[in-house]
Amino acid sequence: MQNLIQFTLKSAVVLLISSVMSMAQNADAVLGVWKNGEGTGMVQIYKKSDKYYGKIVWLKVAADPDGTPRKDLNNPDEKLRSRPLKGLENLRDFVYKGDNKWEEGRIYDPKTGNDYACEITLTDENTLEVRGFIGVSLFGRTDVWKRQVKKG
């Protein structure tokens, strides 16, 4: 009887550890470089502490006609309008919630200068649905991103 109890406890511990490790691996499934739905930019998603962030790493039109790197001209904060778009952190503070979903994040749209609440869903290994919204996710827009590079 004691052997059965020990076996059951050991099995439960192994199961718990493996499920926690599996969840951590799934949480990192979003890491990599993703091209937006329009094909005009790529964002590298990375992890800082326990949250997920993204920065612009490629732009189809990376420079203005005079050759200077494109800037964040539509930002409502005048002090930030001189910062380059390439390298700009436009995804921030995402938390993995399970079921291939990251929530509680924000997305910045440099085209409009607007910042939105955002949720990300990995629908398959190479497809990411990025939904930006104001207030309730029902009132928003979804863009489908395609993976370009997996986490190294």
GROMACS .gro file of C-alpha atoms in nm:
model
  152
    1MET     CA    1   0.000   0.000   0.000
    2GLN     CA    2   0.282   0.240   0.090
    3ASN     CA    3   0.452   0.164  -0.244
    4LEU     CA    4   0.129   0.254  -0.424
    5ILE     CA    5   0.107   0.588  -0.241
    6GLN     CA    6   0.473   0.669  -0.317
    7PHE     CA    7   0.423   0.575  -0.683
    8THR     CA    8   0.111   0.794  -0.706
    9LEU     CA    9   0.288   1.092  -0.546
   10LYS     CA   10   0.594   1.056  -0.771
   11SER     CA   11   0.371   1.028  -1.077
   12ALA     CA   12   0.180   1.341  -0.977
   13VAL     CA   13   0.504   1.537  -0.932
   14VAL     CA   14   0.637   1.424  -1.271
   15LEU     CA   15   0.307   1.514  -1.437
   16LEU     CA   16   0.304   1.858  -1.275
   17ILE     CA   17   0.663   1.935  -1.376
   18SER     CA   18   0.610   1.821  -1.734
   19SER     CA   19   0.291   2.025  -1.773
   20VAL     CA   20   0.463   2.339  -1.638
   21MET     CA   21   0.756   2.286  -1.878
   22SER     CA   22   0.516   2.228  -2.167
   23MET     CA   23   0.329   2.549  -2.090
   24ALA     CA   24   0.656   2.745  -2.083
   25GLN     CA   25   0.754   2.602  -2.422
   26ASN     CA   26   0.412   2.691  -2.568
   27ALA     CA   27   0.445   3.043  -2.429
   28ASP     CA   28   0.767   3.091  -2.627
   29ALA     CA   29   0.613   2.958  -2.951
   30VAL     CA   30   0.544   3.319  -3.054
   31LEU     CA   31   0.914   3.413  -3.053
   32GLY     CA   32   1.062   3.495  -3.392
   33VAL     CA   33   1.026   3.738  -3.682
   34TRP     CA   34   0.681   3.799  -3.833
   35LYS     CA   35   0.573   3.983  -4.150
   36ASN     CA   36   0.256   4.192  -4.123
   37GLY     CA   37  -0.047   4.124  -4.343
   38GLU     CA   38   0.030   4.407  -4.586
   39GLY     CA   39   0.388   4.285  -4.629
   40THR     CA   40   0.521   4.630  -4.542
   41GLY     CA   41   0.704   4.545  -4.221
   42MET     CA   42   0.851   4.272  -4.003
   43VAL     CA   43   0.841   4.256  -3.625
   44GLN     CA   44   1.071   4.051  -3.404
   45ILE     CA   45   0.884   3.917  -3.101
   46TYR     CA   46   1.104   3.855  -2.798
   47LYS     CA   47   1.071   3.794  -2.426
   48LYS     CA   48   1.175   4.026  -2.141
   49SER     CA   49   1.121   3.882  -1.795
   50ASP     CA   50   0.783   3.708  -1.816
   51LYS     CA   51   0.631   3.933  -2.084
   52TYR     CA   52   0.650   3.946  -2.462
   53TYR     CA   53   0.744   4.244  -2.677
   54GLY     CA   54   0.796   4.319  -3.044
   55LYS     CA   55   1.011   4.565  -3.237
   56ILE     CA   56   1.017   4.663  -3.602
   57VAL     CA   57   1.321   4.501  -3.769
   58TRP     CA   58   1.241   4.553  -4.141
   59LEU     CA   59   1.040   4.798  -4.348
   60LYS     CA   60   0.957   4.766  -4.717
   61VAL     CA   61   1.012   5.141  -4.744
   62ALA     CA   62   1.286   5.196  -4.488
   63ALA     CA   63   1.389   5.545  -4.595
   64ASP     CA   64   1.235   5.870  -4.711
   65PRO     CA   65   1.307   5.986  -5.070
   66ASP     CA   66   1.611   6.180  -4.945
   67GLY     CA   67   1.758   5.858  -4.799
   68THR     CA   68   1.704   5.933  -4.430
   69PRO     CA   69   1.550   5.653  -4.223
   70ARG     CA   70   1.173   5.683  -4.182
   71LYS     CA   71   1.069   5.843  -3.856
   72ASP     CA   72   0.771   5.813  -3.621
   73LEU     CA   73   0.613   6.129  -3.768
   74ASN     CA   74   0.254   6.052  -3.661
   75ASN     CA   75   0.332   6.011  -3.293
   76PRO     CA   76   0.108   6.239  -3.083
   77ASP     CA   77   0.410   6.317  -2.863
   78GLU     CA   78   0.618   6.569  -3.060
   79LYS     CA   79   0.935   6.466  -2.874
   80LEU     CA   80   0.905   6.112  -3.018
   81ARG     CA   81   0.851   6.211  -3.382
   82SER     CA   82   1.223   6.209  -3.457
   83ARG     CA   83   1.279   5.847  -3.352
   84PRO     CA   84   1.337   5.598  -3.635
   85LEU     CA   85   1.067   5.341  -3.712
   86LYS     CA   86   1.323   5.063  -3.751
   87GLY     CA   87   1.397   4.933  -3.402
   88LEU     CA   88   1.078   5.085  -3.261
   89GLU     CA   89   0.909   4.869  -2.995
   90ASN     CA   90   0.550   4.850  -3.121
   91LEU     CA   91   0.429   4.548  -2.919
   92ARG     CA   92   0.458   4.546  -2.542
   93ASP     CA   93   0.355   4.380  -2.217
   94PHE     CA   94   0.193   4.062  -2.353
   95VAL     CA   95   0.122   3.782  -2.105
   96TYR     CA   96   0.078   3.419  -2.212
   97LYS     CA   97  -0.269   3.294  -2.111
   98GLY     CA   98  -0.256   2.940  -2.249
   99ASP     CA   99  -0.417   2.796  -2.564
  100ASN     CA  100  -0.164   2.983  -2.782
  101LYS     CA  101  -0.299   3.324  -2.670
  102TRP     CA  102  -0.110   3.628  -2.543
  103GLU     CA  103  -0.320   3.904  -2.388
  104GLU     CA  104  -0.304   4.223  -2.180
  105GLY     CA  105  -0.066   4.376  -2.435
  106ARG     CA  106  -0.054   4.698  -2.634
  107ILE     CA  107   0.021   4.766  -3.000
  108TYR     CA  108   0.140   5.096  -3.142
  109ASP     CA  109   0.043   5.178  -3.503
  110PRO     CA  110   0.306   5.414  -3.647
  111LYS     CA  111   0.081   5.489  -3.948
  112THR     CA  112  -0.173   5.664  -3.726
  113GLY     CA  113   0.023   5.728  -3.406
  114ASN     CA  114  -0.245   5.541  -3.212
  115ASP     CA  115  -0.190   5.289  -2.934
  116TYR     CA  116  -0.439   5.005  -2.885
  117ALA     CA  117  -0.511   4.718  -2.649
  118CYS     CA  118  -0.405   4.399  -2.825
  119GLU     CA  119  -0.437   4.020  -2.817
  120ILE     CA  120  -0.226   3.775  -3.014
  121THR     CA  121  -0.329   3.422  -3.114
  122LEU     CA  122  -0.100   3.165  -3.274
  123THR     CA  123  -0.337   2.978  -3.507
  124ASP     CA  124  -0.067   2.746  -3.639
  125GLU     CA  125   0.312   2.731  -3.621
  126ASN     CA  126   0.354   3.004  -3.883
  127THR     CA  127   0.038   3.217  -3.852
  128LEU     CA  128  -0.031   3.485  -3.594
  129GLU     CA  129  -0.357   3.675  -3.555
  130VAL     CA  130  -0.290   4.019  -3.409
  131ARG     CA  131  -0.605   4.197  -3.290
  132GLY     CA  132  -0.589   4.561  -3.189
  133PHE     CA  133  -0.892   4.720  -3.025
  134ILE     CA  134  -1.029   4.999  -2.810
  135GLY     CA  135  -1.209   4.883  -2.496
  136VAL     CA  136  -1.365   4.549  -2.595
  137SER     CA  137  -1.197   4.319  -2.849
  138LEU     CA  138  -1.527   4.305  -3.038
  139PHE     CA  139  -1.453   4.659  -3.158
  140GLY     CA  140  -1.121   4.614  -3.332
  141ARG     CA  141  -0.928   4.490  -3.630
  142THR     CA  142  -0.734   4.169  -3.685
  143ASP     CA  143  -0.422   4.145  -3.899
  144VAL     CA  144  -0.273   3.808  -3.996
  145TRP     CA  145   0.104   3.788  -3.971
  146LYS     CA  146   0.325   3.516  -4.121
  147ARG     CA  147   0.638   3.379  -3.958
  148GLN     CA  148   0.963   3.460  -4.137
  149VAL     CA  149   1.220   3.336  -3.885
  150LYS     CA  150   1.181   3.113  -3.581
  151LYS     CA  151   1.359   3.186  -3.256
  152GLY     CA  152   1.721   3.082  -3.304
   0.00000   0.00000   0.00000
